[in-house]
JSON list of C-alpha atoms and ligand atoms in Angstrom, two decimals:
[
{"chain": "A", "resi": 1, "resn": "UNK", "atom": "CA", "xyz": [-19.07, 97.98, -156.33]},
{"chain": "A", "resi": 2, "resn": "UNK", "atom": "CA", "xyz": [-15.73, 96.44, -157.82]},
{"chain": "A", "resi": 3, "resn": "UNK", "atom": "CA", "xyz": [-14.34, 96.58, -154.17]},
{"chain": "A", "resi": 4, "resn": "UNK", "atom": "CA", "xyz": [-17.27, 94.33, -153.08]},
{"chain": "A", "resi": 5, "resn": "UNK", "atom": "CA", "xyz": [-16.83, 91.88, -155.81]},
{"chain": "A", "resi": 6, "resn": "UNK", "atom": "CA", "xyz": [-13.09, 91.68, -154.67]},
{"chain": "A", "resi": 7, "resn": "UNK", "atom": "CA", "xyz": [-14.16, 91.33, -151.07]},
{"chain": "A", "resi": 8, "resn": "UNK", "atom": "CA", "xyz": [-16.52, 88.44, -152.01]},
{"chain": "A", "resi": 9, "resn": "UNK", "atom": "CA", "xyz": [-13.90, 86.28, -154.23]},
{"chain": "A", "resi": 10, "resn": "UNK", "atom": "CA", "xyz": [-11.38, 86.87, -151.57]},
{"chain": "A", "resi": 11, "resn": "UNK", "atom": "CA", "xyz": [-13.85, 85.55, -148.99]},
{"chain": "A", "resi": 12, "resn": "UNK", "atom": "CA", "xyz": [-14.38, 82.49, -151.24]},
{"chain": "A", "resi": 13, "resn": "UNK", "atom": "CA", "xyz": [-10.47, 81.76, -151.78]},
{"chain": "A", "resi": 14, "resn": "UNK", "atom": "CA", "xyz": [-8.80, 79.46, -149.26]},
{"chain": "A", "resi": 15, "resn": "UNK", "atom": "CA", "xyz": [-6.80, 80.72, -146.40]},
{"chain": "A", "resi": 16, "resn": "UNK", "atom": "CA", "xyz": [-3.08, 81.03, -147.52]},
{"chain": "A", "resi": 17, "resn": "UNK", "atom": "CA", "xyz": [-3.95, 81.42, -151.04]},
{"chain": "A", "resi": 18, "resn": "UNK", "atom": "CA", "xyz": [-2.77, 85.28, -150.84]},
{"chain": "A", "resi": 19, "resn": "UNK", "atom": "CA", "xyz": [-5.45, 87.90, -152.27]},
{"chain": "A", "resi": 20, "resn": "UNK", "atom": "CA", "xyz": [-3.14, 90.74, -152.25]},
{"chain": "A", "resi": 21, "resn": "UNK", "atom": "CA", "xyz": [-2.24, 90.04, -148.38]},
{"chain": "A", "resi": 22, "resn": "UNK", "atom": "CA", "xyz": [1.63, 89.76, -147.55]},
{"chain": "A", "resi": 23, "resn": "UNK", "atom": "CA", "xyz": [0.91, 86.70, -145.61]},
{"chain": "A", "resi": 24, "resn": "UNK", "atom": "CA", "xyz": [3.53, 84.08, -146.29]},
{"chain": "A", "resi": 25, "resn": "UNK", "atom": "CA", "xyz": [2.42, 80.47, -146.16]},
{"chain": "A", "resi": 26, "resn": "UNK", "atom": "CA", "xyz": [2.91, 78.65, -143.12]},
{"chain": "A", "resi": 27, "resn": "UNK", "atom": "CA", "xyz": [6.38, 76.63, -143.33]},
{"chain": "A", "resi": 28, "resn": "UNK", "atom": "CA", "xyz": [6.02, 73.15, -143.43]},
{"chain": "A", "resi": 29, "resn": "UNK", "atom": "CA", "xyz": [6.82, 71.13, -140.35]},
{"chain": "A", "resi": 30, "resn": "UNK", "atom": "CA", "xyz": [10.23, 69.77, -140.17]},
{"chain": "A", "resi": 31, "resn": "UNK", "atom": "CA", "xyz": [9.83, 66.54, -141.81]},
{"chain": "A", "resi": 32, "resn": "UNK", "atom": "CA", "xyz": [13.63, 65.71, -141.72]},
{"chain": "A", "resi": 33, "resn": "UNK", "atom": "CA", "xyz": [13.76, 64.23, -138.16]},
{"chain": "A", "resi": 34, "resn": "UNK", "atom": "CA", "xyz": [14.11, 60.39, -138.73]},
{"chain": "A", "resi": 35, "resn": "UNK", "atom": "CA", "xyz": [14.19, 58.00, -135.95]},
{"chain": "A", "resi": 36, "resn": "UNK", "atom": "CA", "xyz": [17.58, 56.90, -135.91]},
{"chain": "A", "resi": 37, "resn": "UNK", "atom": "CA", "xyz": [19.26, 54.03, -133.57]},
{"chain": "A", "resi": 38, "resn": "UNK", "atom": "CA", "xyz": [21.15, 55.36, -130.64]},
{"chain": "A", "resi": 39, "resn": "UNK", "atom": "CA", "xyz": [24.13, 53.69, -132.16]},
{"chain": "A", "resi": 40, "resn": "UNK", "atom": "CA", "xyz": [24.98, 53.50, -135.74]},
{"chain": "A", "resi": 41, "resn": "UNK", "atom": "CA", "xyz": [25.96, 49.86, -136.92]},
{"chain": "A", "resi": 42, "resn": "UNK", "atom": "CA", "xyz": [29.63, 49.59, -137.03]},
{"chain": "A", "resi": 43, "resn": "UNK", "atom": "CA", "xyz": [30.36, 52.83, -134.91]},
{"chain": "A", "resi": 44, "resn": "UNK", "atom": "CA", "xyz": [31.61, 50.95, -131.60]},
{"chain": "A", "resi": 45, "resn": "UNK", "atom": "CA", "xyz": [33.10, 47.78, -131.21]},
{"chain": "A", "resi": 46, "resn": "UNK", "atom": "CA", "xyz": [33.69, 46.08, -128.32]},
{"chain": "A", "resi": 47, "resn": "UNK", "atom": "CA", "xyz": [35.86, 42.87, -127.39]},
{"chain": "A", "resi": 48, "resn": "UNK", "atom": "CA", "xyz": [34.42, 39.85, -125.49]},
{"chain": "A", "resi": 49, "resn": "UNK", "atom": "CA", "xyz": [36.36, 40.96, -122.53]},
{"chain": "A", "resi": 50, "resn": "UNK", "atom": "CA", "xyz": [34.74, 44.15, -122.59]},
{"chain": "A", "resi": 51, "resn": "UNK", "atom": "CA", "xyz": [31.46, 42.25, -122.64]},
{"chain": "A", "resi": 52, "resn": "UNK", "atom": "CA", "xyz": [32.50, 40.02, -119.74]},
{"chain": "A", "resi": 53, "resn": "UNK", "atom": "CA", "xyz": [32.85, 43.19, -117.67]},
{"chain": "A", "resi": 54, "resn": "UNK", "atom": "CA", "xyz": [29.06, 43.45, -117.58]},
{"chain": "A", "resi": 55, "resn": "UNK", "atom": "CA", "xyz": [28.01, 39.75, -116.60]},
{"chain": "A", "resi": 56, "resn": "UNK", "atom": "CA", "xyz": [25.58, 40.59, -113.76]},
{"chain": "A", "resi": 57, "resn": "UNK", "atom": "CA", "xyz": [21.77, 41.27, -114.08]},
{"chain": "A", "resi": 58, "resn": "UNK", "atom": "CA", "xyz": [22.13, 44.64, -112.92]},
{"chain": "A", "resi": 59, "resn": "UNK", "atom": "CA", "xyz": [24.65, 45.54, -115.43]},
{"chain": "A", "resi": 60, "resn": "UNK", "atom": "CA", "xyz": [24.06, 42.79, -118.17]},
{"chain": "A", "resi": 61, "resn": "UNK", "atom": "CA", "xyz": [25.76, 42.96, -121.54]},
{"chain": "A", "resi": 62, "resn": "UNK", "atom": "CA", "xyz": [25.76, 40.23, -124.36]},
{"chain": "A", "resi": 63, "resn": "UNK", "atom": "CA", "xyz": [27.02, 39.35, -127.65]},
{"chain": "A", "resi": 64, "resn": "UNK", "atom": "CA", "xyz": [24.62, 37.70, -130.32]},
{"chain": "A", "resi": 65, "resn": "UNK", "atom": "CA", "xyz": [25.58, 36.88, -133.65]},
{"chain": "A", "resi": 66, "resn": "UNK", "atom": "CA", "xyz": [28.45, 39.46, -133.60]},
{"chain": "A", "resi": 67, "resn": "UNK", "atom": "CA", "xyz": [26.19, 42.22, -132.12]},
{"chain": "A", "resi": 68, "resn": "UNK", "atom": "CA", "xyz": [26.59, 43.47, -128.47]},
{"chain": "A", "resi": 69, "resn": "UNK", "atom": "CA", "xyz": [23.47, 44.51, -126.44]},
{"chain": "A", "resi": 70, "resn": "UNK", "atom": "CA", "xyz": [23.10, 45.94, -123.14]},
{"chain": "A", "resi": 71, "resn": "UNK", "atom": "CA", "xyz": [19.77, 44.27, -122.16]},
{"chain": "A", "resi": 72, "resn": "UNK", "atom": "CA", "xyz": [20.21, 45.28, -118.52]},
{"chain": "A", "resi": 73, "resn": "UNK", "atom": "CA", "xyz": [16.77, 47.22, -118.73]},
{"chain": "A", "resi": 74, "resn": "UNK", "atom": "CA", "xyz": [15.02, 44.36, -120.48]},
{"chain": "A", "resi": 75, "resn": "UNK", "atom": "CA", "xyz": [15.92, 41.63, -117.85]},
{"chain": "A", "resi": 76, "resn": "UNK", "atom": "CA", "xyz": [12.53, 42.48, -115.63]},
{"chain": "A", "resi": 77, "resn": "UNK", "atom": "CA", "xyz": [10.48, 42.17, -118.80]},
{"chain": "A", "resi": 78, "resn": "UNK", "atom": "CA", "xyz": [11.99, 39.12, -120.65]},
{"chain": "A", "resi": 79, "resn": "UNK", "atom": "CA", "xyz": [9.50, 36.36, -121.02]},
{"chain": "A", "resi": 80, "resn": "UNK", "atom": "CA", "xyz": [11.88, 33.69, -120.18]},
{"chain": "A", "resi": 81, "resn": "UNK", "atom": "CA", "xyz": [12.35, 35.43, -116.82]},
{"chain": "A", "resi": 82, "resn": "UNK", "atom": "CA", "xyz": [16.15, 35.70, -115.50]},
{"chain": "A", "resi": 83, "resn": "UNK", "atom": "CA", "xyz": [17.24, 32.66, -117.77]},
{"chain": "A", "resi": 84, "resn": "UNK", "atom": "CA", "xyz": [18.60, 35.27, -119.82]},
{"chain": "A", "resi": 85, "resn": "UNK", "atom": "CA", "xyz": [20.92, 36.27, -116.92]},
{"chain": "A", "resi": 86, "resn": "UNK", "atom": "CA", "xyz": [22.76, 33.29, -117.90]},
{"chain": "A", "resi": 87, "resn": "UNK", "atom": "CA", "xyz": [23.92, 34.79, -121.12]},
{"chain": "A", "resi": 88, "resn": "UNK", "atom": "CA", "xyz": [25.15, 38.15, -119.26]},
{"chain": "A", "resi": 89, "resn": "UNK", "atom": "CA", "xyz": [28.90, 38.75, -120.21]},
{"chain": "A", "resi": 90, "resn": "UNK", "atom": "CA", "xyz": [29.04, 36.33, -122.87]},
{"chain": "A", "resi": 91, "resn": "UNK", "atom": "CA", "xyz": [28.65, 35.40, -126.40]},
{"chain": "A", "resi": 92, "resn": "UNK", "atom": "CA", "xyz": [25.19, 34.09, -125.82]},
{"chain": "A", "resi": 93, "resn": "UNK", "atom": "CA", "xyz": [24.45, 33.34, -129.37]},
{"chain": "A", "resi": 94, "resn": "UNK", "atom": "CA", "xyz": [24.10, 29.63, -129.07]},
{"chain": "A", "resi": 95, "resn": "UNK", "atom": "CA", "xyz": [21.72, 30.16, -125.56]},
{"chain": "A", "resi": 96, "resn": "UNK", "atom": "CA", "xyz": [19.72, 32.73, -127.85]},
{"chain": "A", "resi": 97, "resn": "UNK", "atom": "CA", "xyz": [19.39, 30.05, -130.56]},
{"chain": "A", "resi": 98, "resn": "UNK", "atom": "CA", "xyz": [18.90, 27.05, -128.47]},
{"chain": "A", "resi": 99, "resn": "UNK", "atom": "CA", "xyz": [15.76, 27.89, -126.49]},
{"chain": "A", "resi": 100, "resn": "UNK", "atom": "CA", "xyz": [12.41, 26.11, -127.46]},
{"chain": "A", "resi": 101, "resn": "UNK", "atom": "CA", "xyz": [14.17, 22.63, -128.33]},
{"chain": "A", "resi": 102, "resn": "UNK", "atom": "CA", "xyz": [16.56, 24.40, -130.77]},
{"chain": "A", "resi": 103, "resn": "UNK", "atom": "CA", "xyz": [13.79, 26.56, -132.62]},
{"chain": "A", "resi": 104, "resn": "UNK", "atom": "CA", "xyz": [15.27, 29.56, -131.24]},
{"chain": "A", "resi": 105, "resn": "UNK", "atom": "CA", "xyz": [13.97, 33.06, -130.45]},
{"chain": "A", "resi": 106, "resn": "UNK", "atom": "CA", "xyz": [11.06, 34.52, -132.37]},
{"chain": "A", "resi": 107, "resn": "UNK", "atom": "CA", "xyz": [11.45, 37.31, -135.09]},
{"chain": "A", "resi": 108, "resn": "UNK", "atom": "CA", "xyz": [9.83, 39.55, -132.67]},
{"chain": "A", "resi": 109, "resn": "UNK", "atom": "CA", "xyz": [12.62, 38.74, -129.92]},
{"chain": "A", "resi": 110, "resn": "UNK", "atom": "CA", "xyz": [14.85, 39.49, -132.81]},
{"chain": "A", "resi": 111, "resn": "UNK", "atom": "CA", "xyz": [13.23, 42.74, -133.59]},
{"chain": "A", "resi": 112, "resn": "UNK", "atom": "CA", "xyz": [13.50, 43.95, -129.90]},
{"chain": "A", "resi": 113, "resn": "UNK", "atom": "CA", "xyz": [17.46, 43.32, -130.11]},
{"chain": "A", "resi": 114, "resn": "UNK", "atom": "CA", "xyz": [17.71, 46.73, -131.81]},
{"chain": "A", "resi": 115, "resn": "UNK", "atom": "CA", "xyz": [16.47, 48.53, -128.87]},
{"chain": "A", "resi": 116, "resn": "UNK", "atom": "CA", "xyz": [19.24, 47.24, -126.69]},
{"chain": "A", "resi": 117, "resn": "UNK", "atom": "CA", "xyz": [21.97, 47.46, -129.67]},
{"chain": "A", "resi": 118, "resn": "UNK", "atom": "CA", "xyz": [25.24, 49.37, -128.44]},
{"chain": "A", "resi": 119, "resn": "UNK", "atom": "CA", "xyz": [27.69, 48.01, -130.83]},
{"chain": "A", "resi": 120, "resn": "UNK", "atom": "CA", "xyz": [29.52, 45.35, -132.88]},
{"chain": "A", "resi": 121, "resn": "UNK", "atom": "CA", "xyz": [31.68, 42.54, -131.50]},
{"chain": "A", "resi": 122, "resn": "UNK", "atom": "CA", "xyz": [35.31, 42.75, -132.57]},
{"chain": "B", "resi": 1, "resn": "LIG", "atom": "C1", "xyz": [18.94, 40.28, -126.35]},
{"chain": "B", "resi": 1, "resn": "LIG", "atom": "C2", "xyz": [18.45, 39.14, -125.77]},
{"chain": "B", "resi": 1, "resn": "LIG", "atom": "C3", "xyz": [16.90, 38.48, -125.64]},
{"chain": "B", "resi": 1, "resn": "LIG", "atom": "C4", "xyz": [15.83, 38.97, -125.92]},
{"chain": "B", "resi": 1, "resn": "LIG", "atom": "C5", "xyz": [15.41, 40.33, -126.78]},
{"chain": "B", "resi": 1, "resn": "LIG", "atom": "C6", "xyz": [15.14, 37.94, -125.56]},
{"chain": "B", "resi": 1, "resn": "LIG", "atom": "C7", "xyz": [13.46, 37.98, -125.87]},
{"chain": "B", "resi": 1, "resn": "LIG", "atom": "C8", "xyz": [12.74, 36.96, -125.68]},
{"chain": "B", "resi": 1, "resn": "LIG", "atom": "C9", "xyz": [11.57, 36.94, -125.90]},
{"chain": "B", "resi": 1, "resn": "LIG", "atom": "C10", "xyz": [10.45, 38.05, -126.78]},
{"chain": "B", "resi": 1, "resn": "LIG", "atom": "C11", "xyz": [10.97, 35.66, -125.43]},
{"chain": "B", "resi": 1, "resn": "LIG", "atom": "C12", "xyz": [9.38, 35.03, -125.76]},
{"chain": "B", "resi": 1, "resn": "LIG", "atom": "C13", "xyz": [9.54, 33.92, -126.70]},
{"chain": "B", "resi": 1, "resn": "LIG", "atom": "C14", "xyz": [10.00, 34.54, -128.31]},
{"chain": "B", "resi": 1, "resn": "LIG", "atom": "O1", "xyz": [9.38, 35.56, -128.69]},
{"chain": "B", "resi": 1, "resn": "LIG", "atom": "O2", "xyz": [10.51, 33.95, -128.98]},
{"chain": "B", "resi": 1, "resn": "LIG", "atom": "C15", "xyz": [11.93, 34.97, -124.87]},
{"chain": "B", "resi": 1, "resn": "LIG", "atom": "C16", "xyz": [11.68, 33.87, -124.22]},
{"chain": "B", "resi": 1, "resn": "LIG", "atom": "C17", "xyz": [12.94, 33.03, -123.47]},
{"chain": "B", "resi": 1, "resn": "LIG", "atom": "N1", "xyz": [14.11, 33.46, -123.55]},
{"chain": "B", "resi": 1, "resn": "LIG", "atom": "FE1", "xyz": [14.91, 35.08, -124.26]},
{"chain": "B", "resi": 1, "resn": "LIG", "atom": "N2", "xyz": [15.65, 36.89, -125.07]},
{"chain": "B", "resi": 1, "resn": "LIG", "atom": "C18", "xyz": [17.02, 37.10, -124.99]},
{"chain": "B", "resi": 1, "resn": "LIG", "atom": "C19", "xyz": [17.94, 36.47, -124.60]},
{"chain": "B", "resi": 1, "resn": "LIG", "atom": "C20", "xyz": [17.94, 35.39, -124.09]},
{"chain": "B", "resi": 1, "resn": "LIG", "atom": "C21", "xyz": [18.83, 34.58, -123.52]},
{"chain": "B", "resi": 1, "resn": "LIG", "atom": "C22", "xyz": [20.34, 35.03, -123.63]},
{"chain": "B", "resi": 1, "resn": "LIG", "atom": "C23", "xyz": [18.29, 33.29, -123.04]},
{"chain": "B", "resi": 1, "resn": "LIG", "atom": "C24", "xyz": [19.43, 32.56, -122.32]},
{"chain": "B", "resi": 1, "resn": "LIG", "atom": "C25", "xyz": [20.27, 32.34, -121.86]},
{"chain": "B", "resi": 1, "resn": "LIG", "atom": "C26", "xyz": [17.04, 33.49, -122.95]},
{"chain": "B", "resi": 1, "resn": "LIG", "atom": "C27", "xyz": [16.00, 32.31, -122.75]},
{"chain": "B", "resi": 1, "resn": "LIG", "atom": "C28", "xyz": [14.71, 32.42, -122.88]},
{"chain": "B", "resi": 1, "resn": "LIG", "atom": "C29", "xyz": [13.81, 31.53, -122.34]},
{"chain": "B", "resi": 1, "resn": "LIG", "atom": "C30", "xyz": [14.22, 30.23, -121.85]},
{"chain": "B", "resi": 1, "resn": "LIG", "atom": "C31", "xyz": [12.61, 31.94, -123.14]},
{"chain": "B", "resi": 1, "resn": "LIG", "atom": "C32", "xyz": [11.29, 30.96, -122.79]},
{"chain": "B", "resi": 1, "resn": "LIG", "atom": "C33", "xyz": [10.88, 30.30, -124.09]},
{"chain": "B", "resi": 1, "resn": "LIG", "atom": "C34", "xyz": [9.85, 29.24, -123.99]},
{"chain": "B", "resi": 1, "resn": "LIG", "atom": "O3", "xyz": [8.60, 30.18, -124.20]},
{"chain": "B", "resi": 1, "resn": "LIG", "atom": "O4", "xyz": [9.82, 28.36, -123.77]},
{"chain": "B", "resi": 1, "resn": "LIG", "atom": "N3", "xyz": [16.66, 34.60, -123.86]},
{"chain": "B", "resi": 1, "resn": "LIG", "atom": "N4", "xyz": [13.03, 35.70, -125.09]}
]
Protein backbone atom coordinates (compact mmCIF):
# COMPACT_ATOMS: atom_id res chain seq x y z
CA UNK A 1 0.00 0.00 0.00
CA UNK A 2 2.82 2.39 0.93
CA UNK A 3 4.41 1.61 -2.44
CA UNK A 4 1.20 2.47 -4.27
CA UNK A 5 0.83 5.86 -2.54
CA UNK A 6 4.47 6.62 -3.32
CA UNK A 7 3.97 5.70 -6.98
CA UNK A 8 0.81 7.85 -7.12
CA UNK A 9 2.58 10.91 -5.65
CA UNK A 10 5.52 10.37 -7.98
CA UNK A 11 3.16 10.17 -10.93
CA UNK A 12 1.68 13.54 -10.00
CA UNK A 13 5.07 15.20 -9.65
CA UNK A 14 6.41 17.33 -12.43
CA UNK A 15 9.05 15.68 -14.61
CA UNK A 16 12.53 16.51 -13.41
CA UNK A 17 11.44 17.09 -9.81
CA UNK A 18 13.31 14.01 -8.70
CA UNK A 19 11.19 11.55 -6.74
CA UNK A 20 14.07 9.33 -5.80
CA UNK A 21 15.42 9.05 -9.30
CA UNK A 22 19.01 10.00 -10.04
CA UNK A 23 18.06 11.97 -13.13
CA UNK A 24 19.84 15.32 -13.25
CA UNK A 25 17.93 18.35 -14.46
CA UNK A 26 18.48 19.15 -18.12
CA UNK A 27 21.20 21.82 -18.40
CA UNK A 28 19.82 25.15 -19.56
CA UNK A 29 20.58 26.18 -23.09
CA UNK A 30 23.71 28.30 -23.44
CA UNK A 31 22.42 31.84 -23.18
CA UNK A 32 25.88 33.39 -23.23
CA UNK A 33 25.99 33.62 -27.00
CA UNK A 34 25.39 37.29 -27.71
CA UNK A 35 25.12 38.61 -31.23
CA UNK A 36 28.22 40.72 -31.66
CA UNK A 37 29.34 42.98 -34.47
CA UNK A 38 31.90 41.34 -36.76
CA UNK A 39 34.36 44.07 -35.77
CA UNK A 40 34.65 45.61 -32.32
CA UNK A 41 34.49 49.40 -32.68
CA UNK A 42 37.98 50.87 -32.53
CA UNK A 43 39.73 47.53 -33.04
CA UNK A 44 40.63 48.29 -36.66
CA UNK A 45 41.58 51.58 -38.22
CA UNK A 46 42.01 52.55 -41.84
CA UNK A 47 43.48 55.60 -43.48
CA UNK A 48 41.76 57.43 -46.28
CA UNK A 49 44.28 55.92 -48.69
CA UNK A 50 43.28 52.42 -47.50
CA UNK A 51 39.69 53.39 -48.31
CA UNK A 52 40.76 54.83 -51.67
CA UNK A 53 42.05 51.42 -52.72
CA UNK A 54 38.41 50.23 -52.83
CA UNK A 55 36.77 52.72 -55.15
CA UNK A 56 34.71 50.68 -57.60
CA UNK A 57 31.22 49.16 -57.41
CA UNK A 58 32.59 45.62 -57.18
CA UNK A 59 34.96 46.61 -54.34
CA UNK A 60 33.53 49.60 -52.53
CA UNK A 61 34.59 50.99 -49.18
CA UNK A 62 33.54 54.37 -47.92
CA UNK A 63 34.10 56.48 -44.83
CA UNK A 64 31.09 58.13 -43.22
CA UNK A 65 31.41 60.20 -40.04
CA UNK A 66 34.73 58.65 -39.02
CA UNK A 67 33.72 55.05 -39.65
CA UNK A 68 34.70 52.84 -42.56
CA UNK A 69 32.23 50.59 -44.35
CA UNK A 70 32.61 47.89 -46.97
CA UNK A 71 29.31 48.40 -48.79
CA UNK A 72 30.13 46.28 -51.85
CA UNK A 73 27.36 43.77 -51.18
CA UNK A 74 24.84 46.53 -50.39
CA UNK A 75 25.10 48.43 -53.68
CA UNK A 76 22.60 46.20 -55.60
CA UNK A 77 20.05 46.76 -52.78
CA UNK A 78 20.61 50.49 -52.32
CA UNK A 79 17.31 52.37 -52.77
CA UNK A 80 19.26 55.27 -54.29
CA UNK A 81 20.64 52.87 -56.92
CA UNK A 82 24.22 53.15 -58.02
CA UNK A 83 24.35 56.80 -57.00
CA UNK A 84 26.16 55.63 -53.91
CA UNK A 85 29.03 54.39 -56.10
CA UNK A 86 30.10 58.05 -56.23
CA UNK A 87 31.12 57.61 -52.58
CA UNK A 88 33.27 54.50 -53.14
CA UNK A 89 36.88 55.00 -52.04
CA UNK A 90 36.10 58.36 -50.43
CA UNK A 91 34.99 60.10 -47.31
CA UNK A 92 31.30 60.10 -48.32
CA UNK A 93 30.03 61.87 -45.20
CA UNK A 94 28.86 64.99 -47.03
CA UNK A 95 27.27 62.91 -49.82
CA UNK A 96 25.48 60.77 -47.23
CA UNK A 97 24.22 63.86 -45.43
CA UNK A 98 23.32 65.84 -48.54
CA UNK A 99 20.60 63.67 -50.14
CA UNK A 100 16.92 64.58 -50.12
CA UNK A 101 17.64 68.27 -50.40
CA UNK A 102 20.00 68.24 -47.43
CA UNK A 103 17.76 66.13 -45.16
CA UNK A 104 20.26 63.29 -45.37
CA UNK A 105 19.68 59.58 -44.98
CA UNK A 106 17.03 58.22 -42.61
CA UNK A 107 17.71 56.62 -39.25
CA UNK A 108 16.90 53.33 -40.96
CA UNK A 109 19.73 53.94 -43.47
CA UNK A 110 22.03 54.77 -40.54
CA UNK A 111 21.05 51.53 -38.78
CA UNK A 112 22.00 49.57 -41.91
CA UNK A 113 25.53 50.93 -41.68
CA UNK A 114 26.20 48.60 -38.73
CA UNK A 115 26.05 45.61 -41.08
CA UNK A 116 28.85 46.96 -43.25
CA UNK A 117 31.12 48.50 -40.60
CA UNK A 118 34.72 47.30 -40.85
CA UNK A 119 36.62 49.81 -38.72
CA UNK A 120 37.32 53.42 -37.85
CA UNK A 121 38.93 56.10 -39.96
CA UNK A 122 42.51 56.98 -38.83
C1 LIG B 1 26.49 52.98 -45.90
C2 LIG B 1 26.12 53.70 -46.97
C3 LIG B 1 24.69 53.92 -47.40
C4 LIG B 1 23.53 53.31 -46.96
C5 LIG B 1 23.38 52.22 -45.89
C6 LIG B 1 22.45 53.91 -47.71
C7 LIG B 1 21.10 53.58 -47.55
C8 LIG B 1 20.07 54.22 -48.19
C9 LIG B 1 18.66 54.02 -47.88
C10 LIG B 1 18.10 53.02 -46.86
C11 LIG B 1 17.96 54.85 -48.68
C12 LIG B 1 16.42 55.03 -48.70
C13 LIG B 1 16.08 56.41 -48.10
C14 LIG B 1 16.46 56.51 -46.63
O1 LIG B 1 16.10 55.58 -45.86
O2 LIG B 1 17.13 57.49 -46.26
C15 LIG B 1 18.89 55.56 -49.51
C16 LIG B 1 18.56 56.47 -50.48
C17 LIG B 1 19.45 57.17 -51.24
N1 LIG B 1 20.82 57.16 -51.09
FE1 LIG B 1 21.86 56.01 -49.85
N2 LIG B 1 22.94 54.85 -48.56
C18 LIG B 1 24.31 54.88 -48.40
C19 LIG B 1 25.20 55.71 -49.06
C20 LIG B 1 24.88 56.63 -50.01
C21 LIG B 1 25.81 57.50 -50.68
C22 LIG B 1 27.32 57.55 -50.40
C23 LIG B 1 25.09 58.24 -51.57
C24 LIG B 1 25.53 59.30 -52.51
C25 LIG B 1 26.71 59.36 -53.07
C26 LIG B 1 23.71 57.83 -51.46
C27 LIG B 1 22.67 58.36 -52.20
C28 LIG B 1 21.34 58.04 -52.02
C29 LIG B 1 20.27 58.64 -52.81
C30 LIG B 1 20.43 59.64 -53.93
C31 LIG B 1 19.08 58.09 -52.31
C32 LIG B 1 17.66 58.36 -52.79
C33 LIG B 1 17.06 59.46 -51.96
C34 LIG B 1 15.63 59.76 -52.34
O3 LIG B 1 14.76 58.95 -51.98
O4 LIG B 1 15.43 60.76 -53.01
N3 LIG B 1 23.62 56.85 -50.50
N4 LIG B 1 20.16 55.18 -49.18
